[in-house]
PDB file of C-alpha atoms and ligand atoms in Angstrom:
ATOM      1  CA  MET O   1     -15.707  59.779  -5.097  1.00  0.00           C
ATOM      2  CA  ALA O   2     -15.061  57.514  -7.733  1.00  0.00           C
ATOM      3  CA  THR O   3     -13.216  57.849 -10.735  1.00  0.00           C
ATOM      4  CA  TYR O   4     -14.613  57.216 -14.857  1.00  0.00           C
ATOM      5  CA  GLU O   5     -13.477  57.285 -17.880  1.00  0.00           C
ATOM      6  CA  TYR O   6     -15.310  58.355 -21.005  1.00  0.00           C
ATOM      7  CA  ARG O   7     -13.294  58.825 -24.502  1.00  0.00           C
ATOM      8  CA  CYS O   8     -14.273  61.753 -26.442  1.00  0.00           C
ATOM      9  CA  PRO O   9     -14.449  60.724 -29.943  1.00  0.00           C
ATOM     10  CA  ARG O  10     -11.941  63.671 -31.412  1.00  0.00           C
ATOM     11  CA  ASP O  11      -9.848  64.077 -27.817  1.00  0.00           C
ATOM     12  CA  GLY O  12      -9.386  60.208 -26.795  1.00  0.00           C
ATOM     13  CA  ASP O  13      -9.694  59.029 -23.477  1.00  0.00           C
ATOM     14  CA  PHE O  14     -10.679  61.382 -19.759  1.00  0.00           C
ATOM     15  CA  GLU O  15     -10.948  60.789 -16.234  1.00  0.00           C
ATOM     16  CA  VAL O  16     -13.799  62.080 -14.723  1.00  0.00           C
ATOM     17  CA  ARG O  17     -14.972  62.003 -10.360  1.00  0.00           C
ATOM     18  CA  PHE O  18     -17.953  61.502  -9.690  1.00  0.00           C
ATOM     19  CA  PRO O  19     -19.870  59.521  -6.495  1.00  0.00           C
ATOM     20  CA  ILE O  20     -19.939  55.703  -6.703  1.00  0.00           C
ATOM     21  CA  GLY O  21     -22.417  55.371  -8.120  1.00  0.00           C
ATOM     22  CA  ALA O  22     -23.576  57.837 -10.100  1.00  0.00           C
ATOM     23  CA  ALA O  23     -21.698  58.452 -13.333  1.00  0.00           C
ATOM     24  CA  ALA O  24     -23.418  59.782 -16.663  1.00  0.00           C
ATOM     25  CA  ALA O  25     -23.265  57.345 -19.320  1.00  0.00           C
ATOM     26  CA  ARG O  26     -22.365  59.820 -20.974  1.00  0.00           C
ATOM     27  CA  VAL O  27     -20.892  63.982 -20.150  1.00  0.00           C
ATOM     28  CA  THR O  28     -19.718  66.792 -22.328  1.00  0.00           C
ATOM     29  CA  CYS O  29     -16.254  66.882 -23.241  1.00  0.00           C
ATOM     30  CA  SER O  30     -13.928  69.402 -21.673  1.00  0.00           C
ATOM     31  CA  ALA O  31     -11.458  70.070 -24.078  1.00  0.00           C
ATOM     32  CA  CYS O  32     -14.057  69.557 -27.478  1.00  0.00           C
ATOM     33  CA  GLY O  33     -17.969  70.176 -25.837  1.00  0.00           C
ATOM     34  CA  ALA O  34     -18.417  67.118 -27.326  1.00  0.00           C
ATOM     35  CA  ASP O  35     -20.627  64.139 -26.215  1.00  0.00           C
ATOM     36  CA  ALA O  36     -18.669  61.218 -24.538  1.00  0.00           C
ATOM     37  CA  ALA O  37     -18.805  57.648 -24.282  1.00  0.00           C
ATOM     38  CA  ARG O  38     -18.531  56.071 -21.006  1.00  0.00           C
ATOM     39  CA  VAL O  39     -15.625  54.097 -20.818  1.00  0.00           C
ATOM     40  CA  PHE O  40     -15.373  49.842 -19.303  1.00  0.00           C
ATOM     41  CA  SER O  41     -11.641  49.371 -18.703  1.00  0.00           C
ATOM     42  CA  ALA O  42     -10.364  46.340 -16.448  1.00  0.00           C
ATOM     43  CA  PRO O  43      -8.741  48.527 -13.248  1.00  0.00           C
ATOM     44  CA  LEU O  44      -5.033  47.190 -12.453  1.00  0.00           C
ATOM     45  CA  LEU O  45      -5.282  43.433 -13.920  1.00  0.00           C
ATOM     46  CA  THR O  46      -2.568  44.661 -16.204  1.00  0.00           C
ATOM     47  CA  ARG O  47      -0.572  41.462 -16.946  1.00  0.00           C
ATOM     48  CA  THR O  48       3.252  41.358 -14.688  1.00  0.00           C
ATOM     49  CA  PRO O  49       5.776  39.136 -16.636  1.00  0.00           C
ATOM     50  CA  GLN O  50       7.147  37.290 -14.086  1.00  0.00           C
ATOM     51  CA  SER O  51      10.097  38.083 -14.433  1.00  0.00           C
ATOM     52  CA  LEU O  52       9.582  41.767 -14.649  1.00  0.00           C
ATOM     53  CA  ALA O  53       8.024  40.679 -10.569  1.00  0.00           C
ATOM     54  CA  ALA O  54      10.442  38.274  -9.200  1.00  0.00           C
ATOM     55  CA  ALA O  55      12.862  41.267 -10.200  1.00  0.00           C
ATOM     56  CA  ILE O  56      10.914  43.483  -8.592  1.00  0.00           C
ATOM     57  CA  ASP O  57       9.848  41.870  -5.531  1.00  0.00           C
ATOM     58  CA  ARG O  58      13.622  40.721  -5.352  1.00  0.00           C
ATOM     59  CA  THR O  59      14.289  44.562  -5.191  1.00  0.00           C
ATOM     60  CA  GLU O  60      11.494  45.427  -2.166  1.00  0.00           C
ATOM     61  CA  ARG O  61      13.262  42.572  -0.308  1.00  0.00           C
ATOM     62  CA  SER O  62      16.175  43.671  -0.190  1.00  0.00           C
ATOM     63  CA  ALA O  63      15.408  46.993   0.851  1.00  0.00           C
ATOM     64  CA  GLU O  64      14.153  45.151   3.763  1.00  0.00           C
ATOM     65  CA  THR O  65      16.368  42.585   4.718  1.00  0.00           C
ATOM     66  CA  PRO O  66      19.290  42.281   2.112  1.00  0.00           C
ATOM     67  CA  GLU O  67      20.419  38.151   1.834  1.00  0.00           C
ATOM     68  CA  VAL O  68      23.526  37.856   3.558  1.00  0.00           C
ATOM     69  CA  VAL O  69      25.718  35.094   4.071  1.00  0.00           C
ATOM     70  CA  THR O  70      27.067  33.778   7.494  1.00  0.00           C
ATOM     71  CA  SER O  71      30.033  31.900   6.350  1.00  0.00           C
ATOM     72  CA  VAL O  72      32.891  33.059   4.079  1.00  0.00           C
ATOM     73  CA  PRO O  73      32.360  31.325   0.440  1.00  0.00           C
ATOM     74  CA  PRO O  74      34.562  28.606  -0.393  1.00  0.00           C
ATOM     75  CA  ARG O  75      37.508  29.455  -2.153  1.00  0.00           C
ATOM     76  CA  PRO O  76      36.853  28.011  -5.671  1.00  0.00           C
ATOM     77  CA  ARG O  77      38.561  24.966  -7.053  1.00  0.00           C
ATOM     78  CA  PRO O  78      41.382  25.917  -9.466  1.00  0.00           C
ATOM     79  CA  ALA O  79      40.517  25.205 -13.066  1.00  0.00           C
ATOM     80  CA  ARG O  80      41.079  21.805 -13.826  1.00  0.00           C
ATOM     81  CA  ARG O  81      43.781  20.504 -16.181  1.00  0.00           C
ATOM     82  CA  ARG O  82      41.417  18.574 -19.734  1.00  0.00           C
ATOM     83  CA  GLN O  83      41.911  15.332 -19.189  1.00  0.00           C
ATOM     84  CA  ALA O  84      43.547  14.245 -22.397  1.00  0.00           C
ATOM     85  CA  SER O  85      42.211  11.508 -24.871  1.00  0.00           C
ATOM     86  CA  PRO O  86      42.972   8.029 -23.696  1.00  0.00           C
ATOM     87  CA  ALA O  87      44.950   7.643 -26.275  1.00  0.00           C
ATOM     88  CA  LEU O  88      47.543  11.015 -26.092  1.00  0.00           C
ATOM     89  CA  ALA O  89      48.176   9.480 -23.211  1.00  0.00           C
ATOM     90  CA  ARG O  90      50.218   6.578 -24.017  1.00  0.00           C
ATOM     91  CA  LEU O  91      51.711   8.283 -26.517  1.00  0.00           C
ATOM     92  CA  PRO O  92      55.559   8.623 -25.114  1.00  0.00           C
ATOM     93  CA  ARG O  93      56.955  11.556 -23.804  1.00  0.00           C
ATOM     94  CA  PRO O  94      59.272  14.183 -24.495  1.00  0.00           C
TER      95      PRO O  94
HETATM   96 ZN1   ZN D   1     -13.596  66.177 -27.177  1.00  0.00          ZN
END
């Protein structure tokens, strides 16, 4: 059995299951009884944004093999003092 898509002019799209290759070109809508034509749509070809796909992949990967560290990360360096302008360095200190 396969799922085929039909479009009723009044009720919109709906799906009907038929044996493969036995789908009728038109069926009657179960809601209103009108004639509904078969609709061909691309199956499973939606394009997922790359950033979303990467996030989904990372989530699935972390469930099986979470990323772990093997050593303690280095201590963060203390923030360096901003280097004053060379002209200011030549000024007399109080
Ligand atoms: Zn209908």
